[in-house]
Short mmCIF file of C-alpha atoms in Angstrom, two decimals:
data_model
loop_
_atom_site.label_atom_id
_atom_site.label_comp_id
_atom_site.label_asym_id
_atom_site.label_seq_id
_atom_site.Cartn_x
_atom_site.Cartn_y
_atom_site.Cartn_z
CA MET A 480 286.56 -71.98 113.73
CA GLN A 481 285.21 -68.45 114.07
CA TYR A 482 282.50 -69.36 111.61
CA LYS A 483 281.34 -72.32 113.96
CA MET A 484 281.46 -69.99 117.04
CA ARG A 485 279.23 -67.55 115.32
CA GLU A 486 276.79 -70.31 114.30
CA LEU A 487 276.74 -71.63 117.83
CA LEU A 488 276.09 -68.19 119.32
CA ILE A 489 273.19 -67.71 116.81
CA LEU A 490 271.78 -71.11 117.62
CA LEU A 491 272.03 -70.32 121.35
CA LEU A 492 270.14 -66.95 120.95
CA MET A 493 267.48 -68.74 118.86
CA VAL A 494 266.99 -71.46 121.55
CA SER A 495 266.91 -68.85 124.36
CA ALA A 496 264.26 -66.73 122.47
CA VAL A 497 262.13 -69.92 121.80
CA SER A 498 262.51 -70.87 125.37
CA CYS A 499 261.41 -67.42 126.70
CA SER A 500 258.39 -67.20 124.41
CA ASN A 501 257.52 -70.84 125.45
CA THR A 502 257.64 -69.92 129.09
CA GLU A 503 255.50 -66.81 128.59
CA SER A 504 253.09 -68.85 126.51
CA ARG A 505 252.84 -71.40 129.30
CA GLN A 506 252.33 -68.75 131.95
CA GLU A 507 249.57 -67.13 129.97
CA LYS A 508 247.92 -70.53 129.25
CA TYR A 509 247.79 -71.32 132.99
CA LEU A 510 246.62 -67.83 133.94
CA GLN A 511 243.72 -67.87 131.31
CA SER A 512 242.80 -71.46 132.52
CA ALA A 513 242.77 -70.16 136.12
CA LYS A 514 240.51 -67.30 135.20
CA SER A 515 238.21 -69.61 133.38
CA HIS A 516 238.11 -72.03 136.30
CA LEU A 517 237.25 -69.03 138.70
CA HIS A 518 234.53 -67.95 136.38
CA GLU A 519 233.10 -71.49 136.40
CA GLY A 520 233.41 -71.65 140.24
CA ASN A 521 236.08 -74.33 140.17
CA ARG A 522 238.49 -72.84 142.76
CA VAL A 523 240.49 -76.00 143.26
CA LYS A 524 241.53 -76.17 139.60
CA ALA A 525 242.02 -72.29 139.47
CA LYS A 526 244.34 -72.49 142.45
CA LEU A 527 246.40 -75.28 140.92
CA ASP A 528 246.79 -73.21 137.61
CA LEU A 529 247.75 -70.17 139.58
CA LYS A 530 250.39 -72.08 141.47
CA ASN A 531 251.66 -73.38 138.10
CA VAL A 532 251.99 -69.73 136.83
CA LEU A 533 253.93 -68.86 140.00
CA GLN A 534 256.28 -71.80 139.65
CA ILE A 535 257.06 -70.67 136.17
CA ASN A 536 257.35 -67.11 137.25
CA PRO A 537 257.38 -66.38 140.98
CA LYS A 538 257.21 -62.62 140.29
CA HIS A 539 253.89 -62.73 138.41
CA ALA A 540 251.76 -60.12 140.20
CA GLU A 541 248.36 -60.87 138.81
CA ALA A 542 248.75 -64.72 139.62
CA SER A 543 249.88 -63.75 143.20
CA TYR A 544 246.80 -61.44 143.57
CA LEU A 545 244.38 -64.04 142.30
CA LEU A 546 245.86 -66.75 144.48
CA ALA A 547 245.79 -64.40 147.49
CA GLU A 548 242.06 -63.92 146.86
CA GLN A 549 241.52 -67.56 146.94
CA MET A 550 243.56 -67.99 150.19
CA GLU A 551 241.32 -65.30 151.75
CA VAL A 552 238.17 -67.13 150.81
CA ASP A 553 239.84 -70.24 152.29
CA GLY A 554 240.23 -68.35 155.58
CA ASP A 555 244.08 -68.61 155.33
CA MET A 556 244.49 -64.84 156.05
CA ARG A 557 248.30 -65.19 156.71
CA SER A 558 248.98 -66.70 153.19
CA ALA A 559 246.47 -64.25 151.67
CA ALA A 560 248.42 -61.28 153.26
CA SER A 561 251.69 -62.66 152.21
CA LEU A 562 250.52 -63.02 148.64
CA PHE A 563 249.04 -59.56 148.59
CA GLN A 564 252.34 -58.26 149.78
CA ARG A 565 254.21 -60.15 147.13
CA THR A 566 251.81 -58.68 144.54
CA LEU A 567 252.82 -55.19 145.68
CA GLU A 568 256.50 -56.06 145.69
CA GLU A 569 256.27 -57.05 141.98
CA ASP A 570 253.75 -54.27 140.99
CA PRO A 571 253.59 -51.32 143.33
CA GLN A 572 250.80 -49.84 141.23
CA PHE A 573 248.31 -52.73 141.95
CA VAL A 574 245.63 -50.65 143.74
CA ASP A 575 243.35 -53.62 144.60
CA ALA A 576 246.15 -55.33 146.49
CA TYR A 577 246.61 -52.24 148.75
CA ALA A 578 242.88 -52.35 149.44
CA ARG A 579 242.75 -56.07 150.11
CA LEU A 580 245.70 -55.77 152.58
CA ALA A 581 244.07 -52.86 154.35
CA ARG A 582 240.81 -54.89 154.59
CA LEU A 583 242.73 -57.87 156.10
CA TYR A 584 244.30 -55.53 158.69
CA LEU A 585 241.00 -53.94 159.48
CA LEU A 586 239.29 -57.30 159.95
CA GLY A 587 242.11 -58.21 162.42
CA GLY A 588 241.63 -54.93 164.28
CA GLY A 589 244.81 -53.37 163.00
CA VAL A 590 243.54 -49.89 162.01
CA GLU A 591 246.97 -48.32 162.24
CA GLU A 592 248.47 -50.98 160.03
CA ALA A 593 245.61 -50.59 157.52
CA ALA A 594 245.92 -46.72 157.17
CA PRO A 595 249.16 -46.58 154.99
CA TYR A 596 247.77 -49.16 152.54
CA LEU A 597 244.61 -47.24 152.14
CA GLU A 598 246.40 -43.98 151.75
CA GLN A 599 248.62 -45.52 149.04
CA ALA A 600 245.61 -46.99 147.17
CA LEU A 601 243.76 -43.63 147.31
CA GLN A 602 246.95 -41.76 146.19
CA LEU A 603 247.16 -44.12 143.14
CA ASP A 604 243.33 -43.95 142.49
CA GLY A 605 241.29 -41.47 144.36
CA ASP A 606 238.16 -43.00 143.08
CA HIS A 607 238.89 -46.64 144.17
CA ALA A 608 235.48 -47.67 145.63
CA GLU A 609 236.77 -50.40 147.87
CA SER A 610 239.45 -48.19 149.45
CA LEU A 611 237.00 -45.26 149.89
CA ALA A 612 234.55 -47.72 151.64
CA LEU A 613 237.33 -48.96 154.00
CA ARG A 614 238.32 -45.39 154.66
CA ALA A 615 234.73 -44.72 155.67
CA LEU A 616 234.76 -47.81 157.88
CA MET A 617 237.93 -46.40 159.64
CA ALA A 618 236.36 -42.99 160.14
CA LEU A 619 233.26 -44.62 161.57
CA ASN A 620 235.21 -46.73 163.95
CA GLY A 621 237.09 -43.61 165.02
CA GLN A 622 233.60 -42.17 165.87
CA ASP A 623 233.88 -39.60 163.10
CA ARG A 624 230.38 -40.24 161.68
CA GLU A 625 230.38 -37.20 159.36
CA ALA A 626 233.73 -38.07 157.68
CA GLY A 627 232.66 -41.68 157.49
CA GLN A 628 229.42 -40.69 155.60
CA GLN A 629 231.38 -38.52 153.25
CA TRP A 630 233.77 -41.35 152.37
CA LEU A 631 230.94 -43.69 151.99
CA GLN A 632 229.08 -41.36 149.67
CA GLN A 633 232.27 -40.93 147.64
CA SER A 634 232.57 -44.68 147.40
CA LEU A 635 229.11 -45.31 146.23
CA LYS A 636 229.44 -42.45 143.71
CA SER A 637 232.56 -44.17 142.28
CA ASP A 638 230.84 -47.69 142.25
CA PRO A 639 227.17 -47.90 143.38
CA THR A 640 227.57 -51.76 143.43
CA ASN A 641 230.63 -51.93 145.79
CA LYS A 642 229.75 -54.66 148.38
CA THR A 643 231.68 -53.20 151.22
CA ALA A 644 230.12 -49.82 150.75
CA LEU A 645 226.56 -51.15 150.49
CA LEU A 646 227.12 -53.37 153.57
CA LEU A 647 228.40 -50.38 155.48
CA GLN A 648 225.52 -48.20 154.31
CA ALA A 649 223.02 -50.78 155.36
CA THR A 650 224.66 -51.08 158.81
CA MET A 651 224.55 -47.37 159.16
CA LEU A 652 220.95 -47.21 158.28
CA GLY A 653 220.13 -50.00 160.67
CA GLN A 654 221.80 -48.18 163.46
CA CYS A 655 219.99 -44.91 162.73
CA LYS A 656 216.44 -46.38 162.69
CA LYS A 657 214.59 -46.32 165.91
CA SER A 658 212.56 -49.33 166.73
CA PRO A 659 208.77 -48.43 166.88
CA PHE A 660 208.38 -50.93 169.77
#
């Protein structure tokens, strides 16, 4: 009897191990498929694959983040914010999620709500270009042009191709130029 119990326990452990690796394999398959679809511009299939990952593992931070980005593109800011927040709950070191949440708050006029997210992002990565650019925007909105320019230059130094920083720089240059007419 004891021999059969031991065999049964070993069998259960083996089935459990296979099941776990199969689940992880399915997650990875769906995640890679989603990334491929995003690269190809097929957002509908990508979102479906990301939702599949989250059905298998609701705590998958990267899938939550990628789906949040798609919700933001769709204009569903509430779902995007919720998914960015879920990303941070599962991975408090996910710097991009802090920046994206801060940007959502800034777009909605919530400067005070955005500030702690930017502080956390910059604490984790002091050279995070998007966070630096958003910090510049906050300073400029607060009428602190000098600080805004410093944050902006730091952002562009960190990543000269950052879209937020480049757009902010173009806006500032446009405001500074005087019309010859």
